[in-house]
mmCIF file of C-alpha atoms in Angstrom:
data_model
loop_
_atom_site.group_PDB
_atom_site.id
_atom_site.type_symbol
_atom_site.label_atom_id
_atom_site.label_comp_id
_atom_site.label_asym_id
_atom_site.label_seq_id
_atom_site.Cartn_x
_atom_site.Cartn_y
_atom_site.Cartn_z
ATOM 1 C CA MET A 1 -0.011 0.006 0.083
ATOM 2 C CA PRO A 2 2.272 2.848 -1.192
ATOM 3 C CA LEU A 3 -0.352 5.484 -0.273
ATOM 4 C CA LEU A 4 -0.897 4.193 3.271
ATOM 5 C CA LYS A 5 2.573 3.069 4.331
ATOM 6 C CA GLY A 6 6.193 3.085 3.284
ATOM 7 C CA LYS A 7 7.502 5.475 0.533
ATOM 8 C CA PHE A 8 4.729 7.512 -0.927
ATOM 9 C CA VAL A 9 4.573 6.758 -4.668
ATOM 10 C CA ALA A 10 1.813 8.188 -6.855
ATOM 11 C CA HIS A 11 0.930 10.327 -9.702
ATOM 12 C CA VAL A 12 -0.744 13.660 -8.685
ATOM 13 C CA PHE A 13 -3.864 14.805 -10.665
ATOM 14 C CA SER A 14 -6.289 17.700 -10.319
ATOM 15 C CA VAL A 15 -10.013 17.684 -10.544
ATOM 16 C CA PRO A 16 -12.553 20.595 -10.184
ATOM 17 C CA THR A 17 -13.650 21.558 -6.559
ATOM 18 C CA GLY A 18 -17.019 22.917 -5.834
ATOM 19 C CA ASP A 19 -18.456 24.956 -3.053
ATOM 20 C CA GLU A 20 -19.689 21.838 -1.339
ATOM 21 C CA VAL A 21 -18.178 18.309 -0.813
ATOM 22 C CA PRO A 22 -19.902 15.746 -3.125
ATOM 23 C CA ASN A 23 -22.876 13.988 -1.615
ATOM 24 C CA PRO A 24 -21.752 10.675 0.053
ATOM 25 C CA GLU A 25 -24.913 8.926 -0.954
ATOM 26 C CA GLY A 26 -24.424 9.807 -4.520
ATOM 27 C CA MET A 27 -20.684 8.888 -4.337
ATOM 28 C CA ALA A 28 -21.720 5.482 -2.813
ATOM 29 C CA GLU A 29 -24.149 4.825 -5.650
ATOM 30 C CA ALA A 30 -21.557 5.699 -8.317
ATOM 31 C CA LEU A 31 -18.827 3.631 -6.758
ATOM 32 C CA THR A 32 -21.234 0.660 -6.488
ATOM 33 C CA GLU A 33 -22.391 1.029 -10.046
ATOM 34 C CA ARG A 34 -18.738 0.857 -11.154
ATOM 35 C CA ALA A 35 -17.656 -1.749 -8.591
ATOM 36 C CA PHE A 36 -15.599 -4.791 -9.562
ATOM 37 C CA ARG A 37 -17.668 -7.683 -10.646
ATOM 38 C CA THR A 38 -16.511 -11.013 -12.247
ATOM 39 C CA PRO A 39 -18.175 -11.181 -15.716
ATOM 40 C CA PRO A 40 -20.980 -13.781 -15.913
ATOM 41 C CA GLN A 41 -19.496 -15.336 -19.043
ATOM 42 C CA ALA A 42 -16.692 -17.759 -18.477
ATOM 43 C CA ALA A 43 -14.511 -16.833 -21.412
ATOM 44 C CA TRP A 44 -13.535 -13.289 -20.254
ATOM 45 C CA LYS A 45 -10.150 -11.858 -20.572
ATOM 46 C CA THR A 46 -10.236 -8.639 -18.487
ATOM 47 C CA ALA A 47 -12.398 -7.329 -15.688
ATOM 48 C CA SER A 48 -12.007 -4.085 -13.663
ATOM 49 C CA GLY A 49 -13.734 -1.997 -11.113
ATOM 50 C CA TRP A 50 -13.661 -0.413 -7.599
ATOM 51 C CA VAL A 51 -13.137 -2.481 -4.403
ATOM 52 C CA ASN A 52 -12.458 -1.324 -0.836
ATOM 53 C CA LEU A 53 -8.992 -0.198 0.048
ATOM 54 C CA GLU A 54 -8.267 -2.752 2.616
ATOM 55 C CA THR A 55 -9.326 -5.718 0.514
ATOM 56 C CA TRP A 56 -9.341 -6.895 -3.104
ATOM 57 C CA ILE A 57 -12.517 -8.925 -2.599
ATOM 58 C CA GLU A 58 -15.161 -6.541 -1.148
ATOM 59 C CA SER A 59 -16.834 -4.039 -3.378
ATOM 60 C CA ASP A 60 -19.603 -2.879 -0.972
ATOM 61 C CA PHE A 61 -19.639 0.931 -0.488
ATOM 62 C CA ASP A 62 -22.704 1.204 1.682
ATOM 63 C CA ASP A 63 -20.600 1.575 4.768
ATOM 64 C CA ARG A 64 -19.045 4.970 4.131
ATOM 65 C CA ASP A 65 -16.698 4.668 7.122
ATOM 66 C CA ARG A 66 -14.676 2.158 5.056
ATOM 67 C CA TRP A 67 -13.998 4.518 2.236
ATOM 68 C CA LEU A 68 -14.679 8.037 3.421
ATOM 69 C CA MET A 69 -13.017 10.180 6.013
ATOM 70 C CA GLY A 70 -14.033 13.894 6.041
ATOM 71 C CA ASN A 71 -13.141 15.334 2.720
ATOM 72 C CA LEU A 72 -11.012 12.242 1.779
ATOM 73 C CA ALA A 73 -12.236 9.202 -0.320
ATOM 74 C CA TYR A 74 -10.095 6.211 -0.897
ATOM 75 C CA PHE A 75 -10.503 3.006 -2.798
ATOM 76 C CA ASN A 76 -8.744 0.378 -4.956
ATOM 77 C CA TYR A 77 -8.968 -0.022 -8.669
ATOM 78 C CA ARG A 78 -8.820 -3.696 -9.218
ATOM 79 C CA VAL A 79 -7.867 -5.229 -12.626
ATOM 80 C CA ASP A 80 -8.150 -8.999 -13.248
ATOM 81 C CA GLU A 81 -6.483 -10.274 -16.380
ATOM 82 C CA LYS A 82 -6.288 -13.698 -17.975
ATOM 83 C CA THR A 83 -3.429 -14.602 -20.135
ATOM 84 C CA LEU A 84 -3.560 -17.533 -22.638
ATOM 85 C CA PRO A 85 -0.991 -20.253 -21.859
ATOM 86 C CA LYS A 86 2.098 -20.664 -24.028
ATOM 87 C CA SER A 87 0.696 -23.869 -25.554
ATOM 88 C CA PHE A 88 -2.143 -21.818 -27.131
ATOM 89 C CA LYS A 89 -0.373 -21.139 -30.410
ATOM 90 C CA GLN A 90 0.585 -24.807 -30.724
ATOM 91 C CA ARG A 91 -2.993 -25.983 -30.028
ATOM 92 C CA LEU A 92 -4.357 -23.302 -32.633
ATOM 93 C CA ALA A 93 -1.841 -24.636 -35.241
ATOM 94 C CA GLN A 94 -3.032 -28.128 -34.574
ATOM 95 C CA ALA A 95 -6.682 -27.009 -35.034
ATOM 96 C CA VAL A 96 -5.962 -25.277 -38.187
ATOM 97 C CA LYS A 97 -4.048 -28.454 -39.568
ATOM 98 C CA ALA A 98 -6.936 -30.667 -38.583
ATOM 99 C CA TRP A 99 -9.458 -28.363 -40.475
ATOM 100 C CA CYS A 100 -7.371 -28.293 -43.608
ATOM 101 C CA LYS A 101 -7.020 -32.074 -43.555
ATOM 102 C CA ALA A 102 -10.810 -32.478 -42.950
ATOM 103 C CA ASN A 103 -11.703 -30.136 -45.761
ATOM 104 C CA GLY A 104 -8.996 -31.161 -48.286
ATOM 105 C CA ARG A 105 -7.447 -27.582 -48.246
ATOM 106 C CA GLU A 106 -3.822 -26.636 -48.286
ATOM 107 C CA LYS A 107 -4.445 -23.356 -46.625
ATOM 108 C CA CYS A 108 -6.987 -22.254 -44.055
ATOM 109 C CA PRO A 109 -8.986 -19.127 -44.872
ATOM 110 C CA ALA A 110 -8.517 -16.117 -42.587
ATOM 111 C CA GLY A 111 -12.135 -16.173 -41.479
ATOM 112 C CA VAL A 112 -12.087 -19.772 -40.580
ATOM 113 C CA LYS A 113 -8.784 -19.375 -38.625
ATOM 114 C CA SER A 114 -10.331 -16.512 -36.680
ATOM 115 C CA GLU A 115 -13.295 -18.669 -35.745
ATOM 116 C CA LEU A 116 -11.105 -21.492 -34.691
ATOM 117 C CA LYS A 117 -9.074 -19.106 -32.550
ATOM 118 C CA GLU A 118 -12.226 -17.728 -30.954
ATOM 119 C CA ASN A 119 -13.568 -21.163 -30.105
ATOM 120 C CA LEU A 120 -10.238 -22.319 -28.705
ATOM 121 C CA GLU A 121 -10.161 -19.175 -26.427
ATOM 122 C CA ILE A 122 -13.759 -19.960 -25.268
ATOM 123 C CA ALA A 123 -12.621 -23.487 -24.353
ATOM 124 C CA ILE A 124 -9.359 -22.461 -22.623
ATOM 125 C CA LEU A 125 -10.126 -19.175 -20.776
ATOM 126 C CA PRO A 126 -12.537 -20.671 -18.206
ATOM 127 C CA THR A 127 -9.596 -22.833 -16.969
ATOM 128 C CA VAL A 128 -7.095 -19.860 -16.664
ATOM 129 C CA THR A 129 -6.585 -18.216 -13.299
ATOM 130 C CA PRO A 130 -6.661 -14.476 -13.532
ATOM 131 C CA ARG A 131 -3.854 -12.181 -12.290
ATOM 132 C CA THR A 132 -5.098 -9.471 -9.888
ATOM 133 C CA ALA A 133 -3.611 -6.005 -9.754
ATOM 134 C CA LEU A 134 -4.714 -3.266 -7.326
ATOM 135 C CA VAL A 135 -4.124 0.442 -7.744
ATOM 136 C CA GLU A 136 -4.790 2.743 -4.801
ATOM 137 C CA VAL A 137 -6.790 5.868 -5.395
ATOM 138 C CA VAL A 138 -7.228 8.703 -2.957
ATOM 139 C CA TRP A 139 -9.394 11.785 -3.655
ATOM 140 C CA ASN A 140 -8.787 14.875 -1.607
ATOM 141 C CA MET A 141 -12.021 16.674 -2.346
ATOM 142 C CA ALA A 142 -11.226 19.816 -0.429
ATOM 143 C CA GLU A 143 -8.072 20.431 -2.449
ATOM 144 C CA GLY A 144 -9.165 18.963 -5.737
ATOM 145 C CA ARG A 145 -6.317 16.511 -5.780
ATOM 146 C CA VAL A 146 -6.371 12.802 -6.924
ATOM 147 C CA TYR A 147 -3.456 10.442 -6.015
ATOM 148 C CA ILE A 148 -3.207 7.355 -8.136
ATOM 149 C CA ALA A 149 -0.532 4.798 -7.145
ATOM 150 C CA GLY A 150 -0.155 3.136 -10.565
ATOM 151 C CA LYS A 151 1.718 3.556 -13.811
ATOM 152 C CA GLY A 152 1.217 2.757 -17.443
ATOM 153 C CA LEU A 153 -1.949 1.090 -18.482
ATOM 154 C CA LYS A 154 -3.109 0.630 -14.860
ATOM 155 C CA LEU A 155 -2.764 4.320 -14.206
ATOM 156 C CA GLU A 156 -4.694 5.210 -17.281
ATOM 157 C CA GLY A 157 -7.375 2.676 -16.531
ATOM 158 C CA ALA A 158 -7.845 4.022 -12.932
ATOM 159 C CA ARG A 159 -8.006 7.632 -14.299
ATOM 160 C CA LYS A 160 -10.512 6.533 -16.951
ATOM 161 C CA LEU A 161 -12.750 4.727 -14.390
ATOM 162 C CA PHE A 162 -12.678 7.801 -12.159
ATOM 163 C CA PHE A 163 -13.957 9.849 -15.020
ATOM 164 C CA ASN A 164 -16.778 7.226 -15.787
ATOM 165 C CA THR A 165 -17.650 7.128 -12.143
ATOM 166 C CA PHE A 166 -17.664 10.787 -11.091
ATOM 167 C CA GLY A 167 -17.778 12.665 -14.438
ATOM 168 C CA MET A 168 -14.433 14.376 -13.962
ATOM 169 C CA ALA A 169 -11.311 13.563 -15.779
ATOM 170 C CA PRO A 170 -8.232 13.873 -13.503
ATOM 171 C CA GLU A 171 -5.710 16.212 -15.189
ATOM 172 C CA ILE A 172 -1.958 15.764 -14.757
ATOM 173 C CA VAL A 173 -0.408 18.189 -12.424
ATOM 174 C CA THR A 174 3.057 19.482 -13.561
ATOM 175 C CA GLY A 175 3.642 21.742 -10.669
ATOM 176 C CA LEU A 176 3.658 24.724 -13.028
ATOM 177 C CA ASP A 177 0.152 26.081 -12.628
ATOM 178 C CA GLY A 178 1.311 29.634 -13.241
ATOM 179 C CA VAL A 179 3.239 28.849 -16.416
ATOM 180 C CA SER A 180 1.415 28.330 -19.696
ATOM 181 C CA LEU A 181 2.054 25.380 -21.970
ATOM 182 C CA ALA A 182 3.484 27.665 -24.569
ATOM 183 C CA GLU A 183 5.988 29.045 -22.126
ATOM 184 C CA LEU A 184 6.668 25.506 -20.837
ATOM 185 C CA ASN A 185 7.679 24.272 -24.287
ATOM 186 C CA GLN A 186 10.507 26.789 -24.157
ATOM 187 C CA LEU A 187 12.039 24.795 -21.345
ATOM 188 C CA VAL A 188 12.241 21.578 -23.172
ATOM 189 C CA ASP A 189 15.815 20.724 -24.242
ATOM 190 C CA ALA A 190 16.609 24.285 -23.707
ATOM 191 C CA SER A 191 20.325 23.895 -23.521
ATOM 192 C CA GLU A 192 23.226 21.485 -23.741
ATOM 193 C CA LEU A 193 25.380 21.697 -20.646
ATOM 194 C CA VAL A 194 28.871 21.744 -21.898
ATOM 195 C CA PRO A 195 31.392 24.009 -20.097
ATOM 196 C CA GLY A 196 31.896 27.015 -22.288
ATOM 197 C CA GLY A 197 29.224 25.866 -24.701
ATOM 198 C CA PRO A 198 26.399 28.095 -26.016
ATOM 199 C CA LEU A 199 22.975 28.528 -24.441
ATOM 200 C CA THR A 200 20.386 27.934 -27.078
ATOM 201 C CA CYS A 201 16.484 27.936 -26.952
ATOM 202 C CA PRO A 202 14.101 26.195 -29.151
ATOM 203 C CA GLU A 203 11.414 28.145 -31.031
ATOM 204 C CA ARG A 204 8.149 28.691 -29.316
ATOM 205 C CA LYS A 205 5.743 26.066 -30.098
ATOM 206 C CA PRO A 206 1.833 26.546 -30.269
ATOM 207 C CA GLY A 207 0.046 25.229 -27.149
ATOM 208 C CA ASN A 208 -3.507 24.847 -25.863
ATOM 209 C CA ASP A 209 -3.968 26.031 -22.220
ATOM 210 C CA GLU A 210 -7.685 25.125 -22.171
ATOM 211 C CA PRO A 211 -8.532 21.958 -20.105
ATOM 212 C CA ALA A 212 -10.397 19.247 -21.902
ATOM 213 C CA SER A 213 -14.125 19.065 -21.170
ATOM 214 C CA THR A 214 -14.406 15.389 -21.886
ATOM 215 C CA TYR A 215 -12.179 12.441 -21.124
ATOM 216 C CA ALA A 216 -8.951 12.230 -23.159
ATOM 217 C CA GLU A 217 -5.835 10.086 -22.950
ATOM 218 C CA MET A 218 -3.050 11.622 -20.998
ATOM 219 C CA PRO A 219 -0.852 13.645 -23.246
ATOM 220 C CA ALA A 220 2.893 12.920 -23.835
ATOM 221 C CA LEU A 221 4.403 15.391 -21.347
ATOM 222 C CA PRO A 222 7.615 17.267 -21.929
ATOM 223 C CA GLU A 223 10.833 16.927 -19.855
ATOM 224 C CA PHE A 224 12.945 19.691 -18.433
ATOM 225 C CA GLY A 225 16.192 18.008 -19.485
ATOM 226 C CA GLY A 226 19.029 17.641 -17.108
ATOM 227 C CA ASP A 227 19.338 21.333 -16.393
ATOM 228 C CA PHE A 228 16.623 21.416 -13.830
ATOM 229 C CA LEU A 229 18.174 18.597 -11.708
ATOM 230 C CA LEU A 230 21.684 20.098 -12.019
ATOM 231 C CA TRP A 231 20.179 23.450 -11.022
ATOM 232 C CA LEU A 232 18.692 21.770 -7.882
ATOM 233 C CA TRP A 233 22.041 20.017 -7.074
ATOM 234 C CA HIS A 234 24.084 23.104 -7.582
ATOM 235 C CA GLY A 235 21.588 25.328 -5.662
ATOM 236 C CA PHE A 236 21.513 23.164 -2.542
ATOM 237 C CA THR A 237 25.261 22.601 -2.663
ATOM 238 C CA GLU A 238 25.952 26.352 -2.865
ATOM 239 C CA GLY A 239 23.227 27.321 -0.252
ATOM 240 C CA ARG A 240 21.057 29.137 -2.756
ATOM 241 C CA PHE A 241 17.824 27.698 -1.254
ATOM 242 C CA SER A 242 17.174 28.555 2.349
ATOM 243 C CA GLU A 243 13.404 29.357 2.234
ATOM 244 C CA LEU A 244 10.386 28.029 0.550
ATOM 245 C CA ASN A 245 7.118 29.989 0.852
ATOM 246 C CA GLY A 246 8.294 31.654 4.015
ATOM 247 C CA GLU A 247 9.527 28.498 5.693
ATOM 248 C CA ARG A 248 13.208 27.876 6.469
ATOM 249 C CA ILE A 249 14.614 24.799 4.735
ATOM 250 C CA THR A 250 17.836 22.936 4.413
ATOM 251 C CA GLY A 251 18.455 20.426 1.679
ATOM 252 C CA TRP A 252 21.215 18.232 0.177
ATOM 253 C CA VAL A 253 21.944 15.806 -2.651
ATOM 254 C CA ASP A 254 24.216 13.029 -1.313
ATOM 255 C CA THR A 255 22.509 9.789 -1.843
ATOM 256 C CA ARG A 256 22.035 9.024 -5.546
ATOM 257 C CA VAL A 257 22.465 10.649 -8.974
ATOM 258 C CA VAL A 258 21.608 9.064 -12.241
ATOM 259 C CA LEU A 259 23.655 10.258 -15.310
ATOM 260 C CA ALA A 260 22.579 9.385 -18.815
ATOM 261 C CA SER A 261 23.345 10.100 -22.491
ATOM 262 C CA GLY A 262 21.330 8.408 -25.117
ATOM 263 C CA GLU A 263 21.078 4.701 -24.178
ATOM 264 C CA TRP A 264 24.061 4.995 -21.789
ATOM 265 C CA SER A 265 23.230 5.579 -18.031
ATOM 266 C CA ALA A 266 24.924 5.138 -14.739
ATOM 267 C CA THR A 267 23.783 5.487 -11.126
ATOM 268 C CA VAL A 268 26.357 7.080 -8.671
ATOM 269 C CA LYS A 269 25.648 6.476 -4.970
ATOM 270 C CA GLY A 270 27.067 7.889 -1.832
ATOM 271 C CA GLY A 271 28.177 11.331 -0.652
ATOM 272 C CA ASN A 272 31.838 10.910 -1.424
ATOM 273 C CA ALA A 273 31.112 9.454 -4.879
ATOM 274 C CA LEU A 274 28.893 12.331 -5.768
ATOM 275 C CA ARG A 275 31.732 14.676 -5.094
ATOM 276 C CA ASP A 276 34.176 12.708 -7.163
ATOM 277 C CA ARG A 277 35.685 14.693 -9.947
ATOM 278 C CA GLU A 278 35.002 11.915 -12.479
ATOM 279 C CA VAL A 279 31.275 12.613 -11.970
ATOM 280 C CA PHE A 280 31.836 16.188 -13.100
ATOM 281 C CA ILE A 281 34.066 15.292 -15.947
ATOM 282 C CA ALA A 282 31.220 13.142 -17.274
ATOM 283 C CA LEU A 283 28.852 16.145 -16.990
ATOM 284 C CA GLY A 284 31.302 18.279 -18.704
ATOM 285 C CA ALA A 285 31.559 15.660 -21.487
ATOM 286 C CA GLY A 286 27.840 15.980 -22.223
ATOM 287 C CA ARG A 287 26.217 13.537 -19.769
ATOM 288 C CA ARG A 288 22.960 14.734 -18.223
ATOM 289 C CA VAL A 289 21.434 14.403 -14.781
ATOM 290 C CA ARG A 290 18.315 12.356 -15.318
ATOM 291 C CA GLY A 291 17.545 11.537 -11.625
ATOM 292 C CA LEU A 292 18.576 12.297 -8.149
ATOM 293 C CA SER A 293 17.790 11.820 -4.457
ATOM 294 C CA LEU A 294 17.015 15.136 -2.708
ATOM 295 C CA THR A 295 16.479 15.555 0.940
ATOM 296 C CA LEU A 296 14.596 18.473 2.382
ATOM 297 C CA ARG A 297 14.465 19.333 6.115
ATOM 298 C CA ILE A 298 11.738 21.707 7.262
ATOM 299 C CA ASP A 299 10.842 22.203 10.907
ATOM 300 C CA ASP A 300 12.679 19.013 11.911
ATOM 301 C CA GLN A 301 10.752 17.002 9.347
ATOM 302 C CA GLU A 302 12.563 15.317 6.519
ATOM 303 C CA TYR A 303 11.265 14.632 3.004
ATOM 304 C CA VAL A 304 13.436 12.331 0.885
ATOM 305 C CA TYR A 305 12.521 12.620 -2.845
ATOM 306 C CA ASP A 306 13.366 10.533 -5.944
ATOM 307 C CA VAL A 307 13.286 13.472 -8.498
ATOM 308 C CA THR A 308 13.368 12.957 -12.274
ATOM 309 C CA ASP A 309 13.388 15.482 -15.079
ATOM 310 C CA ALA A 310 9.920 14.433 -16.425
ATOM 311 C CA LEU A 311 6.917 16.764 -15.788
ATOM 312 C CA ASP A 312 4.567 13.827 -15.373
ATOM 313 C CA GLY A 313 3.057 14.649 -11.937
ATOM 314 C CA ALA A 314 4.866 11.844 -10.213
ATOM 315 C CA LEU A 315 5.730 12.015 -6.554
ATOM 316 C CA SER A 316 8.053 9.478 -4.985
ATOM 317 C CA ALA A 317 9.154 10.415 -1.510
ATOM 318 C CA LYS A 318 9.682 9.204 2.042
ATOM 319 C CA ILE A 319 7.387 11.427 4.060
ATOM 320 C CA PRO A 320 7.245 11.992 7.853
ATOM 321 C CA SER A 321 3.979 10.316 8.652
ATOM 322 C CA LEU A 322 2.906 11.027 12.257
ATOM 323 C CA VAL A 323 -0.025 8.453 12.531
ATOM 324 C CA LYS A 324 1.307 5.016 12.160
ATOM 325 C CA THR A 325 -1.309 2.902 13.743
ATOM 326 C CA GLY A 326 -5.029 2.887 14.146
ATOM 327 C CA ASP A 327 -8.033 3.530 11.858
ATOM 328 C CA VAL A 328 -7.249 3.513 8.150
ATOM 329 C CA GLY A 329 -9.081 6.763 7.597
ATOM 330 C CA GLU A 330 -6.952 8.578 10.187
ATOM 331 C CA ARG A 331 -3.747 7.143 8.863
ATOM 332 C CA MET A 332 -4.695 8.130 5.370
ATOM 333 C CA LEU A 333 -5.487 11.691 6.452
ATOM 334 C CA ASP A 334 -2.172 12.040 7.908
ATOM 335 C CA ARG A 335 -0.450 10.476 4.931
ATOM 336 C CA ILE A 336 -2.168 12.675 2.355
ATOM 337 C CA HIS A 337 -1.468 15.804 4.427
ATOM 338 C CA CYS A 338 2.234 14.882 4.544
ATOM 339 C CA ALA A 339 2.180 14.041 0.813
ATOM 340 C CA GLY A 340 0.519 17.405 0.029
ATOM 341 C CA CYS A 341 3.253 19.112 1.883
ATOM 342 C CA ALA A 342 5.980 17.096 0.083
ATOM 343 C CA TRP A 343 4.277 17.856 -3.293
ATOM 344 C CA GLY A 344 3.996 21.570 -2.487
ATOM 345 C CA TYR A 345 7.698 21.922 -1.629
ATOM 346 C CA LEU A 346 8.731 20.133 -4.831
ATOM 347 C CA THR A 347 6.445 22.106 -7.056
ATOM 348 C CA GLN A 348 7.636 25.354 -5.461
ATOM 349 C CA LEU A 349 11.174 24.491 -6.511
ATOM 350 C CA THR A 350 9.892 23.373 -10.041
ATOM 351 C CA GLU A 351 8.094 26.647 -10.570
ATOM 352 C CA ARG A 352 11.077 28.630 -9.256
ATOM 353 C CA TYR A 353 13.279 27.054 -11.815
ATOM 354 C CA ALA A 354 10.775 27.559 -14.604
ATOM 355 C CA ARG A 355 10.369 31.243 -13.972
ATOM 356 C CA GLU A 356 14.227 31.578 -13.621
ATOM 357 C CA ARG A 357 14.746 29.637 -16.858
ATOM 358 C CA LEU A 358 12.220 31.956 -18.615
ATOM 359 C CA SER A 359 13.791 35.154 -17.318
ATOM 360 C CA SER A 360 16.607 37.210 -18.873
ATOM 361 C CA GLU A 361 18.845 36.406 -16.051
ATOM 362 C CA PHE A 362 19.161 32.613 -16.851
ATOM 363 C CA PRO A 363 22.354 33.016 -18.946
ATOM 364 C CA ALA A 364 24.025 34.149 -15.727
ATOM 365 C CA THR A 365 22.610 31.160 -13.900
ATOM 366 C CA PHE A 366 23.752 28.915 -16.816
ATOM 367 C CA ASP A 367 27.254 30.392 -16.550
ATOM 368 C CA ALA A 368 27.328 29.616 -12.826
ATOM 369 C CA LEU A 369 26.312 25.965 -13.522
ATOM 370 C CA THR A 370 28.938 25.549 -16.100
ATOM 371 C CA THR A 371 31.565 27.153 -14.046
ATOM 372 C CA TRP A 372 30.659 24.927 -11.024
ATOM 373 C CA VAL A 373 30.914 21.759 -13.225
ATOM 374 C CA THR A 374 34.262 22.936 -14.713
ATOM 375 C CA GLU A 375 35.749 23.757 -11.257
ATOM 376 C CA GLN A 376 34.656 20.478 -9.759
ATOM 377 C CA ALA A 377 35.974 18.509 -12.801
ATOM 378 C CA HIS A 378 39.428 20.150 -12.294
ATOM 379 C CA VAL A 379 39.679 19.665 -8.516
ATOM 380 C CA GLN A 380 42.971 17.864 -7.890
ATOM 381 C CA GLU A 381 42.669 14.658 -5.873
ATOM 382 C CA ALA A 382 44.301 14.837 -2.507
#
């Protein structure tokens, strides 16, 4: 349960917030209507729907205490999938061969082969045990935030079912609410970090800032490139960041950094290793920072992030949960509160970088980054 205990790993989405919290009775009816049910026919391949958070079996939402705590609703998106056995192709080939022999034909027509395949699936699927996957979903109705602990098709499936259940399509949160998509496109692959190299910006691309009124697949989201992560690393190393939204902070990068270039990648771990001159020589040679571990300490509370350069709304962090035992609802309230704080701190840094990147002062910042890399690359070993 990544949303309830351990490292908090989820994608953060936004949905509209109204003047009033949605009616619990109406929500229960909607959840029940879209609850997980095993299809009545035996030869099914995929089934999905909502189940209670604490179990993958129960899909009864009449007892709201099991899925609702104040302005927080929480449930599991369950997906059952059946996979045909490896012997299926061989059995289909045998069926095609038998048909050709019985009908005196050298080749089996496509329509006949499709029918044989369908009949074979109908015969085999009832004997196949499905694989079950659960994706936790938490809806903070007061803040209009939806946290989905999944990825790939499971993430998209949960997002689509949320839309079909509540009539609202969760929109990805990039952390750049105050920056338009057209401006955001300026940040993509904005520069190549080579000491002494030029700073180049791509042409402005057209964008659409209007939210979709109906469900749509999640768009392919841009990446900042390695400059954002290098900016974070340099900023905390040089003490540039001491305050976020009026709160005093300290932060450091000393656990893990991922370097990459094309298909090549390497993970460097440990404080001493991250200060090794060879790491900065690699950066100077064109390697990019594609991931890092960032620790923030605020009011004696520590948040340890796995940060990437993708603007995909992903939050992966160890958060300082205070309520570790007791009622699921109370623990979830505490976890979502801490996750909201963690997300807020990260997005403040993200937006700060974006605005600095779009300002006329960024060439000076870029020079500081390249100078730092160059100096660290030429530090003589003791």
